[in-house]
Amino acid sequence: MTISPLPRHGDVIVGRDVTGRTLRISGHPESGRVVLSIWQDTVCRATLRLAPEDVPQFVEMLTRSAISRGDDDVRDLGTAG
């Protein structure tokens, strides 16, 4: 998939590991989804669509991961589905 304009509800986070890698976060209220997509330069490499009610848990998981101090803080995230 090639680059498309960022929706009105969204933002881009530049990765720090690989030059040209970004995470695009876009809200799509018309379809009731929040889309996370990983881009390498102008090519979309992966997409994850979340329901709005999943966003608070996602933010909590990010926050917990950012402040984790060791293996004892790691919790089972379940299976993808």
PDB file of N, CA and C in Angstrom, residues 1-7 9-15 20-28 33-50 58:
ATOM      1  N   MET A   1       0.848  -1.166   0.000  1.00  0.00           N
ATOM      2  CA  MET A   1       0.000   0.000   0.000  1.00  0.00           C
ATOM      3  C   MET A   1       0.898   1.235   0.000  1.00  0.00           C
ATOM      4  N   THR A   2       0.575   2.199  -0.819  1.00  0.00           N
ATOM      5  CA  THR A   2       1.376   3.420  -0.863  1.00  0.00           C
ATOM      6  C   THR A   2       0.727   4.506  -0.015  1.00  0.00           C
ATOM      7  N   ILE A   3       1.487   5.547   0.239  1.00  0.00           N
ATOM      8  CA  ILE A   3       1.069   6.588   1.167  1.00  0.00           C
ATOM      9  C   ILE A   3      -0.217   7.276   0.722  1.00  0.00           C
ATOM     10  N   SER A   4      -1.059   7.547   1.689  1.00  0.00           N
ATOM     11  CA  SER A   4      -2.293   8.281   1.444  1.00  0.00           C
ATOM     12  C   SER A   4      -2.340   9.440   2.438  1.00  0.00           C
ATOM     13  N   PRO A   5      -3.129  10.462   2.158  1.00  0.00           N
ATOM     14  CA  PRO A   5      -3.181  11.602   3.073  1.00  0.00           C
ATOM     15  C   PRO A   5      -3.646  11.183   4.462  1.00  0.00           C
ATOM     16  N   LEU A   6      -3.082  11.795   5.468  1.00  0.00           N
ATOM     17  CA  LEU A   6      -3.479  11.512   6.840  1.00  0.00           C
ATOM     18  C   LEU A   6      -4.872  12.086   7.072  1.00  0.00           C
ATOM     19  N   PRO A   7      -5.754  11.314   7.677  1.00  0.00           N
ATOM     20  CA  PRO A   7      -7.098  11.820   7.958  1.00  0.00           C
ATOM     21  C   PRO A   7      -7.068  13.032   8.891  1.00  0.00           C
ATOM     22  N   HIS A   9      -8.404  13.411  11.705  1.00  0.00           N
ATOM     23  CA  HIS A   9      -8.188  12.986  13.087  1.00  0.00           C
ATOM     24  C   HIS A   9      -6.994  12.033  13.120  1.00  0.00           C
ATOM     25  N   GLY A  10      -5.793  12.557  13.335  1.00  0.00           N
ATOM     26  CA  GLY A  10      -4.655  11.659  13.354  1.00  0.00           C
ATOM     27  C   GLY A  10      -3.347  12.359  13.620  1.00  0.00           C
ATOM     28  N   ASP A  11      -2.307  11.551  13.701  1.00  0.00           N
ATOM     29  CA  ASP A  11      -0.972  12.071  13.939  1.00  0.00           C
ATOM     30  C   ASP A  11       0.052  11.037  13.496  1.00  0.00           C
ATOM     31  N   VAL A  12       1.305  11.459  13.458  1.00  0.00           N
ATOM     32  CA  VAL A  12       2.405  10.590  13.056  1.00  0.00           C
ATOM     33  C   VAL A  12       3.482  10.645  14.130  1.00  0.00           C
ATOM     34  N   ILE A  13       3.999   9.484  14.490  1.00  0.00           N
ATOM     35  CA  ILE A  13       5.118   9.385  15.427  1.00  0.00           C
ATOM     36  C   ILE A  13       6.295   8.810  14.658  1.00  0.00           C
ATOM     37  N   VAL A  14       7.431   9.494  14.717  1.00  0.00           N
ATOM     38  CA  VAL A  14       8.633   9.042  14.013  1.00  0.00           C
ATOM     39  C   VAL A  14       9.349   8.013  14.879  1.00  0.00           C
ATOM     40  N   GLY A  15       9.663   6.859  14.282  1.00  0.00           N
ATOM     41  CA  GLY A  15      10.398   5.824  14.987  1.00  0.00           C
ATOM     42  C   GLY A  15      11.841   6.233  15.208  1.00  0.00           C
ATOM     43  N   GLY A  20      13.136   6.525   8.417  1.00  0.00           N
ATOM     44  CA  GLY A  20      11.967   6.442   7.553  1.00  0.00           C
ATOM     45  C   GLY A  20      10.798   5.684   8.129  1.00  0.00           C
ATOM     46  N   ARG A  21      10.932   5.121   9.338  1.00  0.00           N
ATOM     47  CA  ARG A  21       9.856   4.342   9.954  1.00  0.00           C
ATOM     48  C   ARG A  21       8.961   5.264  10.765  1.00  0.00           C
ATOM     49  N   THR A  22       7.653   5.178  10.542  1.00  0.00           N
ATOM     50  CA  THR A  22       6.698   5.987  11.299  1.00  0.00           C
ATOM     51  C   THR A  22       5.503   5.141  11.710  1.00  0.00           C
ATOM     52  N   LEU A  23       4.842   5.609  12.751  1.00  0.00           N
ATOM     53  CA  LEU A  23       3.572   5.038  13.193  1.00  0.00           C
ATOM     54  C   LEU A  23       2.520   6.104  12.962  1.00  0.00           C
ATOM     55  N   ARG A  24       1.526   5.769  12.161  1.00  0.00           N
ATOM     56  CA  ARG A  24       0.425   6.696  11.922  1.00  0.00           C
ATOM     57  C   ARG A  24      -0.770   6.254  12.751  1.00  0.00           C
ATOM     58  N   ILE A  25      -1.370   7.202  13.435  1.00  0.00           N
ATOM     59  CA  ILE A  25      -2.543   6.950  14.251  1.00  0.00           C
ATOM     60  C   ILE A  25      -3.655   7.799  13.665  1.00  0.00           C
ATOM     61  N   SER A  26      -4.723   7.161  13.220  1.00  0.00           N
ATOM     62  CA  SER A  26      -5.793   7.926  12.591  1.00  0.00           C
ATOM     63  C   SER A  26      -7.157   7.471  13.096  1.00  0.00           C
ATOM     64  N   GLY A  27      -7.977   8.466  13.424  1.00  0.00           N
ATOM     65  CA  GLY A  27      -9.335   8.186  13.862  1.00  0.00           C
ATOM     66  C   GLY A  27     -10.288   8.234  12.680  1.00  0.00           C
ATOM     67  N   HIS A  28     -11.186   7.285  12.639  1.00  0.00           N
ATOM     68  CA  HIS A  28     -12.181   7.199  11.567  1.00  0.00           C
ATOM     69  C   HIS A  28     -13.567   7.097  12.198  1.00  0.00           C
ATOM     70  N   ARG A  33     -13.611   3.332  14.013  1.00  0.00           N
ATOM     71  CA  ARG A  33     -12.313   2.669  14.175  1.00  0.00           C
ATOM     72  C   ARG A  33     -11.205   3.674  14.427  1.00  0.00           C
ATOM     73  N   VAL A  34     -10.195   3.208  15.128  1.00  0.00           N
ATOM     74  CA  VAL A  34      -8.928   3.919  15.256  1.00  0.00           C
ATOM     75  C   VAL A  34      -7.902   3.017  14.583  1.00  0.00           C
ATOM     76  N   VAL A  35      -7.157   3.567  13.640  1.00  0.00           N
ATOM     77  CA  VAL A  35      -6.234   2.757  12.849  1.00  0.00           C
ATOM     78  C   VAL A  35      -4.797   3.114  13.209  1.00  0.00           C
ATOM     79  N   LEU A  36      -4.020   2.093  13.529  1.00  0.00           N
ATOM     80  CA  LEU A  36      -2.581   2.222  13.750  1.00  0.00           C
ATOM     81  C   LEU A  36      -1.913   1.577  12.548  1.00  0.00           C
ATOM     82  N   SER A  37      -1.027   2.306  11.892  1.00  0.00           N
ATOM     83  CA  SER A  37      -0.337   1.724  10.743  1.00  0.00           C
ATOM     84  C   SER A  37       1.147   2.046  10.815  1.00  0.00           C
ATOM     85  N   ILE A  38       1.946   1.050  10.491  1.00  0.00           N
ATOM     86  CA  ILE A  38       3.401   1.197  10.489  1.00  0.00           C
ATOM     87  C   ILE A  38       3.842   1.405   9.050  1.00  0.00           C
ATOM     88  N   TRP A  39       4.592   2.493   8.849  1.00  0.00           N
ATOM     89  CA  TRP A  39       5.045   2.883   7.514  1.00  0.00           C
ATOM     90  C   TRP A  39       6.559   2.854   7.442  1.00  0.00           C
ATOM     91  N   GLN A  40       7.069   2.430   6.303  1.00  0.00           N
ATOM     92  CA  GLN A  40       8.485   2.563   5.974  1.00  0.00           C
ATOM     93  C   GLN A  40       8.550   3.464   4.765  1.00  0.00           C
ATOM     94  N   ASP A  41       8.995   4.682   4.994  1.00  0.00           N
ATOM     95  CA  ASP A  41       8.988   5.711   3.957  1.00  0.00           C
ATOM     96  C   ASP A  41       7.561   5.891   3.440  1.00  0.00           C
ATOM     97  N   THR A  42       7.287   5.533   2.192  1.00  0.00           N
ATOM     98  CA  THR A  42       5.947   5.741   1.628  1.00  0.00           C
ATOM     99  C   THR A  42       5.143   4.454   1.510  1.00  0.00           C
ATOM    100  N   VAL A  43       5.581   3.388   2.175  1.00  0.00           N
ATOM    101  CA  VAL A  43       4.913   2.095   2.060  1.00  0.00           C
ATOM    102  C   VAL A  43       4.355   1.668   3.418  1.00  0.00           C
ATOM    103  N   CYS A  44       3.056   1.350   3.449  1.00  0.00           N
ATOM    104  CA  CYS A  44       2.420   0.838   4.662  1.00  0.00           C
ATOM    105  C   CYS A  44       2.817  -0.632   4.828  1.00  0.00           C
ATOM    106  N   ARG A  45       3.416  -0.961   5.978  1.00  0.00           N
ATOM    107  CA  ARG A  45       3.888  -2.331   6.222  1.00  0.00           C
ATOM    108  C   ARG A  45       2.928  -3.160   7.074  1.00  0.00           C
ATOM    109  N   ALA A  46       2.130  -2.485   7.919  1.00  0.00           N
ATOM    110  CA  ALA A  46       1.191  -3.217   8.780  1.00  0.00           C
ATOM    111  C   ALA A  46       0.116  -2.262   9.274  1.00  0.00           C
ATOM    112  N   THR A  47      -1.073  -2.810   9.496  1.00  0.00           N
ATOM    113  CA  THR A  47      -2.194  -2.014   9.977  1.00  0.00           C
ATOM    114  C   THR A  47      -2.942  -2.792  11.050  1.00  0.00           C
ATOM    115  N   LEU A  48      -3.368  -2.071  12.084  1.00  0.00           N
ATOM    116  CA  LEU A  48      -4.198  -2.634  13.138  1.00  0.00           C
ATOM    117  C   LEU A  48      -5.370  -1.698  13.347  1.00  0.00           C
ATOM    118  N   ARG A  49      -6.578  -2.245  13.285  1.00  0.00           N
ATOM    119  CA  ARG A  49      -7.786  -1.444  13.480  1.00  0.00           C
ATOM    120  C   ARG A  49      -8.371  -1.749  14.849  1.00  0.00           C
ATOM    121  N   LEU A  50      -8.563  -0.692  15.643  1.00  0.00           N
ATOM    122  CA  LEU A  50      -9.112  -0.832  16.988  1.00  0.00           C
ATOM    123  C   LEU A  50     -10.502  -0.216  17.050  1.00  0.00           C
ATOM    124  N   PHE A  58      -5.354   0.027  25.303  1.00  0.00           N
ATOM    125  CA  PHE A  58      -4.133   0.167  24.523  1.00  0.00           C
ATOM    126  C   PHE A  58      -3.211   1.215  25.161  1.00  0.00           C
TER     127      PHE A  58
END
